[in-house]
Amino acid sequence: MAVAVIMPRQGNTVESCIITSWNKKPGDKVAVGDILFSYETDKAAFEEEAKVAGTLLKVLYEEGDDVPCLENVCVIGEPGEDPDAALAAGASAEAAPAAAPAAGAAPAAQSAGDCQPVIMPRQGNTVESCVITEWYKNVGDTVAVGDKLFGYETDKAAFEAEAEFAGTLLAIFYEEGSDVPCLDNVCVIGTPGANPEVFRPGAEAPAAAPAAAPAAEAAPAAEIAEAPVVVGDLKISPRAKKLADEKKADLSQVVPTGPDGRVIERDVQALIDAGKIVGATAAAAATAPAAAVSAPVELGVPCDDSYTEPMSNIRKVIARSMVASLSTMAQLTHNISYDATEVKNARAMFKAKGEPFGMDKISINDIIMYVVARTLMQPEHRAMNANLIDDGKTMKYFRSVNLGMAVDTERGLMVPTIFGADKMTLKQLSDTAKKLAKECKEGKISPDYLQGASFTVSNIGSLGIESFTPVVNPPQTGILGVCAMKDAFRMNNGQIEVYPSMNLSLSYDHRAMDGTPASKFLRDLKTNLENFTLMLAKG
């Protein structure tokens, strides 16, 4: 059955996207996962992958066209099928969902011809699987084009899958909390009576339906689940575990009501409603009146008062990256301090007078990243703006600065990339940095912006840290740690002078460069920061 491919909606505020290139032309064979076309919003670029196999029958928009979101872009089907009929069928299905068969009526022949699978999208070239966080539709619900089907997340960001064709949700193959391989079938949409089982992951052929299967033998799709999280002796669903952590529910008193003795979300909510949270007993004891006679001192009962929980996906990624960095690189850290008077004064001026120019929100970290990007572009520092690849055998030098920026989020450390930072004005860099940081904190950052950096800046000065040893992000060759600003003292014409000082900690890969070139980079960075106004005027 021919299927129309729609223009996805990349964000709630996006109304249309521009097709930048076609990777397939009418008549080409298409496999699941093939890139059909590239498109862009006013903020980012994307690629649309095929979710069904067949032949590209028709293209409705050309390169350069501005296409409304959820509009049909092309049609995939079998040679000889009428693509216009598929478009008309999609329009009528959207206008009037298929009616359910009359009570007692026998279903149509069990074939896959009247249903299509929905696959787990690949959000970035390096993403292999995604976790389903929430289902918005149940089996049997009517689905229109653009309806939200389910929420899912990678180790870095959260997304929502929207329906690209109309019909009825016939089957769900993974439940909330399942870790689903990219491009795997997640659910099936079609006409009531069609057989969705042919699309079940791992299925080899459509299962023959028994003449009169007892209702009790049909397992609901919601019970098809991956192994739950294990906490002590409890099996607990990911959603229940998250709620328990947020509300500090005392899981020692939980009564499991889920399948196979599994703790589910309603069990944890019951604990919270009953006031059974960790520390409640101790708090009650603390408010009890003291006994008239002091009780004898008793030794505590020896016990292991601890608990275990699995590491989050992002924590696992960070752990692997840090181990790889420290075990494969010859890392060394140099420290230098600079007179931050000029940077501090510039920041004060932007804050006081910059609002009419949109520059009142520029931070000291924005200024430092601006200067870092331009210092890295000095020819003598090319080894610092590079990647060491091929197991340390090849240096990859960048013609521009793709600046990584460490961002602390509730999910863990993320490092989005400001591409072409050396070509940006200070305002452009500041705006870009704030947008990327906001998307990281909201869990909406595209994985494509979490790679490709040539150098990284990590600023923890706001926490009062005066010096630290940042860890290089492989395959980069350097990372700059920015520390707190503090008062320092020096002699000036025989008088003690107080001035603002900031420490910089540079870690670098000694395989890529020696200590002298690294020290020269810090020296030049210090000079450029202390003469920031001249550097800004130079552009």
XYZ file of C-alpha atoms in Angstrom:
539
model
C 0.000 0.000 0.000
C 1.426 3.370 -1.021
C 2.200 5.714 1.885
C 2.638 9.486 1.887
C 5.657 10.977 3.680
C 4.925 14.248 5.482
C 7.143 17.174 6.453
C 7.950 16.677 10.169
C 7.394 19.427 12.713
C 10.716 20.208 14.408
C 9.446 22.057 17.469
C 6.057 23.456 18.458
C 6.752 26.895 16.986
C 7.941 25.678 13.573
C 5.266 26.110 10.881
C 7.246 25.175 7.752
C 10.622 23.824 6.586
C 12.680 24.335 3.430
C 13.785 21.289 1.421
C 17.522 21.721 0.810
C 18.266 18.567 -1.182
C 16.751 15.307 -2.389
C 18.716 12.087 -1.871
C 16.234 9.985 -3.844
C 14.395 10.580 -7.108
C 11.157 9.067 -8.440
C 11.699 5.449 -9.384
C 14.501 4.849 -6.864
C 14.292 1.904 -4.482
C 13.925 2.905 -0.825
C 14.861 0.860 2.251
C 13.870 1.616 5.831
C 16.405 4.107 7.182
C 17.408 5.540 3.786
C 17.685 9.335 3.739
C 14.931 10.695 1.489
C 15.601 14.427 1.669
C 17.296 17.107 3.747
C 15.432 20.095 5.136
C 15.969 23.009 7.474
C 14.179 25.406 9.766
C 15.464 28.890 10.494
C 17.577 27.369 13.279
C 18.816 23.928 12.305
C 19.190 21.330 9.532
C 17.722 17.805 9.501
C 17.431 14.690 7.341
C 14.252 12.675 6.798
C 14.685 8.904 6.855
C 12.312 6.444 5.214
C 10.090 4.601 7.661
C 8.745 2.149 5.065
C 10.384 0.267 2.200
C 9.359 0.384 -1.455
C 9.842 2.677 -4.443
C 9.704 6.479 -4.470
C 6.626 6.985 -6.628
C 6.147 10.749 -6.545
C 7.837 13.932 -5.292
C 5.487 16.825 -4.493
C 8.018 19.550 -3.648
C 11.382 20.477 -5.132
C 14.624 21.687 -3.571
C 14.207 25.212 -2.218
C 10.471 24.872 -1.591
C 9.107 26.084 1.755
C 6.829 23.226 2.860
C 4.219 23.559 5.648
C 4.746 21.099 8.503
C 2.638 17.903 8.261
C 2.140 18.503 4.513
C 2.681 15.527 2.158
C 6.141 15.695 0.565
C 6.418 12.452 -1.402
C 4.880 9.002 -1.784
C 6.483 5.557 -1.317
C 4.831 2.383 -2.562
C 5.115 -0.467 -5.038
C 5.740 0.059 -8.772
C 2.429 0.441 -10.573
C 0.528 1.846 -7.585
C -1.257 5.166 -7.991
C 0.425 7.728 -5.694
C -2.485 10.146 -6.065
C -4.818 7.502 -4.670
C -2.609 7.218 -1.573
C -2.710 10.997 -1.135
C -6.489 11.030 -1.509
C -6.863 8.131 0.922
C -4.716 9.919 3.472
C -6.790 13.068 3.137
C -10.076 11.235 3.567
C -8.724 9.245 6.518
C -7.676 12.471 8.160
C -11.051 14.056 7.562
C -13.080 11.052 8.739
C -11.319 8.237 10.654
C -12.264 4.707 9.655
C -15.340 3.439 11.456
C -15.037 0.403 13.693
C -16.594 -2.830 12.356
C -20.119 -3.550 13.519
C -20.547 -5.709 16.606
C -20.340 -9.388 15.797
C -18.997 -8.777 12.300
C -16.081 -10.972 11.275
C -12.810 -9.068 10.774
C -11.320 -8.752 7.326
C -8.646 -11.162 6.122
C -5.604 -10.966 8.411
C -3.045 -9.266 6.190
C -0.577 -6.435 6.625
C -1.833 -4.642 3.549
C -3.991 -2.136 5.484
C -1.522 -1.073 8.178
C 1.910 0.520 8.462
C 4.526 0.383 11.232
C 5.885 3.411 13.085
C 9.626 3.119 13.685
C 11.859 4.578 16.384
C 13.501 7.631 14.749
C 17.279 8.067 14.771
C 18.039 11.406 16.420
C 21.614 11.971 15.267
C 24.110 9.766 13.482
C 25.635 8.403 16.693
C 22.363 7.434 18.427
C 21.703 3.676 18.441
C 18.612 3.437 20.668
C 16.036 5.571 22.501
C 13.961 5.063 25.656
C 10.170 5.435 25.439
C 9.123 7.794 28.229
C 5.370 8.093 27.674
C 2.552 6.862 25.441
C -0.079 9.423 24.371
C -2.278 6.889 22.536
C -3.671 3.475 23.487
C -4.376 0.490 21.302
C -7.717 1.109 19.573
C -7.432 4.906 19.593
C -8.060 6.835 16.400
C -4.956 8.599 15.084
C -4.810 11.661 12.836
C -1.752 12.964 10.987
C 0.255 15.076 13.420
C -1.084 13.433 16.586
C 1.538 12.750 19.234
C 2.052 9.004 19.581
C 4.776 8.694 22.228
C 7.566 10.583 23.944
C 11.120 9.233 23.833
C 14.611 10.274 24.817
C 18.233 9.624 24.027
C 20.945 9.951 26.667
C 21.023 13.671 25.859
C 17.603 14.977 24.809
C 13.840 14.338 24.756
C 11.543 14.178 21.714
C 7.994 13.349 20.665
C 6.978 11.097 17.756
C 4.069 12.353 15.665
C 1.866 10.250 13.417
C 2.672 10.600 9.741
C -0.451 8.772 8.550
C -3.989 8.418 9.840
C -5.887 5.350 11.044
C -6.289 3.319 14.238
C -3.492 2.331 16.621
C -3.576 -1.436 16.188
C -0.583 -2.589 18.272
C 2.123 -1.345 20.643
C 5.330 -3.395 20.713
C 7.230 -1.562 23.477
C 5.954 -0.059 26.718
C 7.109 2.984 28.649
C 10.670 2.559 29.896
C 11.722 0.247 27.056
C 15.072 0.938 25.359
C 14.237 0.596 21.652
C 16.843 0.264 18.854
C 16.606 3.038 16.274
C 14.560 2.091 13.178
C 12.850 -0.748 15.106
C 9.065 -0.943 14.748
C 7.416 0.616 17.807
C 3.713 0.392 16.952
C 1.336 -0.107 14.023
C -1.349 2.192 12.600
C -3.934 0.942 10.129
C -7.464 -0.202 9.492
C -9.276 -2.259 12.168
C -9.145 -5.914 11.178
C -5.662 -5.793 9.618
C -2.953 -7.949 11.172
C -0.195 -5.845 12.813
C 1.780 -8.858 14.082
C 3.722 -9.153 10.835
C 5.532 -5.962 11.903
C 6.414 -7.129 15.424
C 10.225 -6.904 15.917
C 11.694 -10.346 15.284
C 8.608 -11.667 13.498
C 9.404 -13.785 10.444
C 5.929 -14.107 8.963
C 2.368 -13.077 9.774
C 1.003 -15.218 12.569
C -2.061 -17.249 11.652
C -4.997 -16.207 13.777
C -6.788 -19.109 15.529
C -10.468 -19.550 14.688
C -11.698 -18.610 18.153
C -8.893 -17.699 20.489
C -10.039 -17.210 24.098
C -9.903 -13.564 25.154
C -7.832 -14.451 28.225
C -4.992 -15.737 26.044
C -4.500 -12.430 24.213
C -1.794 -10.541 26.083
C -2.346 -6.787 25.993
C 0.400 -4.841 24.269
C 1.059 -2.811 27.414
C 2.427 -5.927 29.123
C 5.199 -6.406 26.557
C 8.030 -4.862 28.560
C 11.751 -4.911 29.081
C 13.218 -5.965 32.425
C 12.257 -3.473 35.148
C 14.727 -1.549 37.278
C 15.803 -3.614 40.291
C 16.199 -1.815 43.635
C 17.165 -4.218 46.401
C 14.580 -7.016 46.197
C 12.057 -4.853 44.338
C 11.284 -4.813 40.637
C 10.158 -1.283 39.838
C 9.146 0.411 36.589
C 11.272 3.363 35.406
C 8.367 5.806 35.833
C 7.732 4.542 39.370
C 11.438 4.797 40.178
C 11.578 8.376 38.908
C 8.527 9.371 40.998
C 9.968 7.668 44.090
C 13.261 9.530 43.688
C 11.545 12.882 43.161
C 9.179 12.533 46.134
C 11.568 10.506 48.357
C 8.993 7.765 48.800
C 9.904 5.046 51.319
C 10.028 1.989 49.053
C 10.491 -0.323 52.053
C 6.734 0.076 52.665
C 5.516 -0.221 49.075
C 2.878 -2.803 48.096
C 3.492 -3.920 44.473
C 0.356 -4.287 42.345
C 1.920 -4.553 38.897
C 2.467 -7.707 36.805
C 4.849 -10.276 38.360
C 5.104 -8.326 41.614
C 6.371 -5.205 39.875
C 6.098 -1.803 41.567
C 4.339 0.611 39.243
C 3.636 4.325 39.416
C 0.299 4.047 41.250
C 1.992 2.035 44.048
C 4.493 4.829 44.648
C 1.744 7.455 44.488
C -0.135 5.523 47.191
C 2.934 5.806 49.454
C 3.155 9.532 48.826
C -0.554 10.040 49.503
C -0.143 8.146 52.796
C 2.801 10.350 53.792
C 5.246 7.445 53.731
C 8.388 9.212 52.635
C 12.009 8.720 53.633
C 12.742 10.566 56.877
C 9.095 10.844 57.952
C 9.553 8.384 60.838
C 12.668 10.143 62.034
C 10.935 13.524 61.834
C 8.010 12.243 63.876
C 10.360 10.898 66.507
C 12.144 14.227 66.681
C 8.906 16.012 67.588
C 7.951 13.508 70.306
C 8.289 14.778 73.915
C 11.412 13.675 75.778
C 11.042 10.895 78.333
C 11.180 11.903 81.987
C 14.135 9.582 82.574
C 16.987 9.371 80.090
C 17.104 6.026 78.346
C 20.304 4.013 78.701
C 22.796 4.418 75.889
C 22.432 1.634 73.365
C 24.775 0.679 70.565
C 23.294 0.805 67.104
C 22.545 -2.448 65.349
C 25.252 -3.166 62.717
C 23.679 -2.969 59.283
C 24.366 -1.924 55.732
C 22.114 1.133 55.457
C 22.689 1.692 51.752
C 20.904 1.183 48.474
C 21.809 0.754 44.832
C 20.368 2.121 41.653
C 21.471 1.868 38.005
C 23.426 4.770 36.503
C 21.523 6.968 34.069
C 22.307 6.729 30.358
C 24.028 10.108 30.305
C 26.112 9.186 33.373
C 27.264 6.045 31.591
C 28.261 8.074 28.539
C 30.201 10.561 30.680
C 31.909 7.711 32.547
C 33.026 6.016 29.335
C 34.284 9.303 27.913
C 36.275 10.215 31.019
C 37.875 6.765 31.313
C 38.773 6.821 27.608
C 40.245 10.296 27.949
C 42.424 9.633 30.974
C 43.523 6.151 29.888
C 44.460 6.990 26.289
C 45.944 10.508 26.536
C 49.114 11.948 28.011
C 47.306 14.802 29.753
C 48.994 17.713 31.468
C 47.550 20.900 33.008
C 49.063 24.411 33.068
C 47.664 27.310 35.099
C 47.907 31.072 34.577
C 46.091 34.101 35.983
C 45.245 37.324 34.211
C 44.203 40.843 35.204
C 40.434 40.789 34.615
C 40.004 44.572 35.007
C 39.228 45.209 31.338
C 36.920 42.196 31.009
C 35.079 43.170 34.200
C 34.673 46.784 33.068
C 33.410 45.697 29.640
C 30.843 43.423 31.265
C 29.673 46.299 33.499
C 29.334 48.576 30.455
C 27.296 45.980 28.519
C 25.002 45.516 31.488
C 24.493 49.249 32.066
C 24.223 50.500 28.471
C 23.812 47.458 26.246
C 20.033 46.921 26.350
C 19.242 49.086 23.277
C 21.804 47.022 21.346
C 20.676 43.654 22.731
C 23.991 43.233 24.552
C 22.985 43.656 28.195
C 22.950 39.867 28.772
C 26.522 39.259 27.573
C 28.403 37.426 30.317
C 32.056 37.230 31.259
C 32.036 33.641 29.978
C 30.779 34.902 26.594
C 33.685 37.347 26.497
C 36.186 34.616 27.391
C 34.837 32.264 24.698
C 35.008 35.099 22.141
C 38.675 35.711 22.968
C 39.476 31.972 23.093
C 38.049 31.448 19.589
C 40.175 34.217 18.121
C 43.313 33.170 19.978
C 42.927 29.611 18.680
C 42.919 30.964 15.107
C 46.452 32.327 15.463
C 48.558 30.045 13.182
C 51.000 29.088 15.930
C 48.152 27.554 17.972
C 46.707 25.241 15.307
C 47.638 22.117 17.342
C 45.294 23.321 20.094
C 42.396 23.696 17.635
C 42.621 20.112 16.412
C 41.594 16.489 16.893
C 44.074 13.626 17.335
C 42.587 10.650 15.465
C 43.529 7.175 14.141
C 44.758 6.004 17.563
C 47.076 8.978 17.850
C 48.549 8.660 14.354
C 46.866 11.599 12.584
C 46.279 15.260 13.443
C 43.050 16.769 12.086
C 43.380 20.570 11.954
C 40.290 22.819 11.791
C 40.068 25.900 9.559
C 37.571 27.443 11.981
C 36.829 27.065 15.678
C 34.017 24.706 16.669
C 33.895 25.657 20.326
C 32.549 23.167 22.859
C 30.837 24.701 25.894
C 30.371 22.626 29.058
C 26.790 22.927 30.405
C 25.605 21.516 33.733
C 22.081 20.062 33.560
C 19.872 17.964 35.820
C 20.618 15.001 33.559
C 24.392 15.512 33.772
C 27.169 17.313 31.932
C 26.532 18.197 28.277
C 28.928 19.876 25.847
C 27.103 21.515 22.913
C 29.172 22.923 20.053
C 29.199 26.523 18.819
C 30.154 25.923 15.193
C 32.267 28.647 13.561
C 32.676 30.577 16.824
C 35.664 32.524 15.413
C 33.451 34.048 12.705
C 30.748 35.294 15.105
C 30.388 38.726 16.640
C 30.318 38.826 20.423
C 26.527 39.196 20.378
C 26.070 36.301 17.946
C 28.265 34.053 20.058
C 26.431 35.053 23.237
C 23.000 34.424 21.701
C 24.092 31.057 20.305
C 25.616 29.960 23.613
C 22.444 30.835 25.541
C 20.206 29.029 23.046
C 22.319 25.854 23.166
C 22.512 25.934 26.972
C 18.718 26.371 27.208
C 18.086 23.419 24.879
C 20.484 21.266 26.910
C 18.745 22.116 30.187
C 15.313 21.431 28.644
C 16.520 18.140 27.143
C 15.695 19.281 23.606
C 19.207 19.604 22.145
C 19.797 17.806 18.842
C 22.533 15.150 19.200
C 24.192 16.641 16.096
C 25.116 19.679 18.226
C 26.768 17.498 20.869
C 29.706 16.526 18.674
C 32.230 18.003 16.243
C 34.006 20.384 18.671
C 37.653 21.292 18.096
C 38.265 22.786 21.585
C 36.208 23.098 24.795
C 35.713 25.733 27.504
C 34.505 24.663 30.960
C 33.598 27.419 33.425
C 32.961 26.589 37.095
C 34.092 29.928 38.453
C 30.567 30.719 39.668
C 31.043 27.959 42.273
C 34.104 29.693 43.711
C 36.624 27.217 42.271
C 40.062 28.825 42.023
C 41.896 26.050 40.147
C 41.052 22.619 38.736
C 42.168 20.002 36.225
C 39.651 19.796 33.377
C 39.625 16.525 31.426
C 40.145 16.719 27.661
C 37.213 15.537 25.512
C 38.680 13.038 23.024
C 39.593 13.388 20.208
C 40.174 17.080 21.036
C 43.660 18.095 22.103
C 42.811 20.768 24.660
C 40.277 22.154 27.129
C 40.279 25.429 29.063
C 39.031 25.578 32.637
C 37.766 29.006 33.737
C 37.934 29.701 37.459
C 36.493 32.252 39.881
C 37.341 35.937 39.854
C 38.973 37.088 43.088
C 40.867 40.071 44.483
C 44.650 39.884 44.077
C 47.404 42.213 45.225
C 50.439 43.713 43.499
C 52.910 46.534 43.959
C 52.431 49.631 41.756
C 54.904 52.481 42.213
C 55.611 51.325 45.736
C 51.938 51.095 46.641
C 49.866 47.941 47.241
C 47.204 47.734 44.557
C 44.120 45.518 44.554
C 42.876 44.198 41.198
C 40.451 41.489 39.972
C 42.256 38.303 38.966
C 40.971 35.179 37.253
C 42.768 31.854 36.965
C 42.755 29.762 33.773
C 43.550 26.018 33.777
C 44.569 24.492 30.440
C 44.661 20.708 30.032
C 46.164 19.406 26.802
C 47.263 16.183 25.130
C 51.053 16.022 25.389
C 51.095 13.689 22.384
C 49.793 16.509 20.179
C 52.033 19.285 21.489
C 54.817 20.003 23.947
C 54.634 22.165 27.044
C 56.103 25.253 25.404
C 53.452 25.616 22.646
C 50.726 25.022 25.249
C 52.259 27.672 27.505
C 52.460 30.118 24.598
C 48.755 29.641 23.970
C 47.979 30.495 27.607
C 50.322 33.470 27.436
C 48.647 34.836 24.301
C 45.190 34.200 25.738
C 46.163 36.156 28.856
C 47.412 39.068 26.701
C 44.268 39.096 24.574
C 41.946 39.032 27.607
C 43.831 41.853 29.291
C 43.427 43.869 26.062
C 39.879 42.781 25.289
C 38.689 46.183 24.065
C 41.397 46.289 21.383
C 40.600 42.709 20.329
C 36.875 43.555 20.112
C 37.654 46.617 17.984
C 39.840 44.485 15.715
C 36.927 42.094 15.127
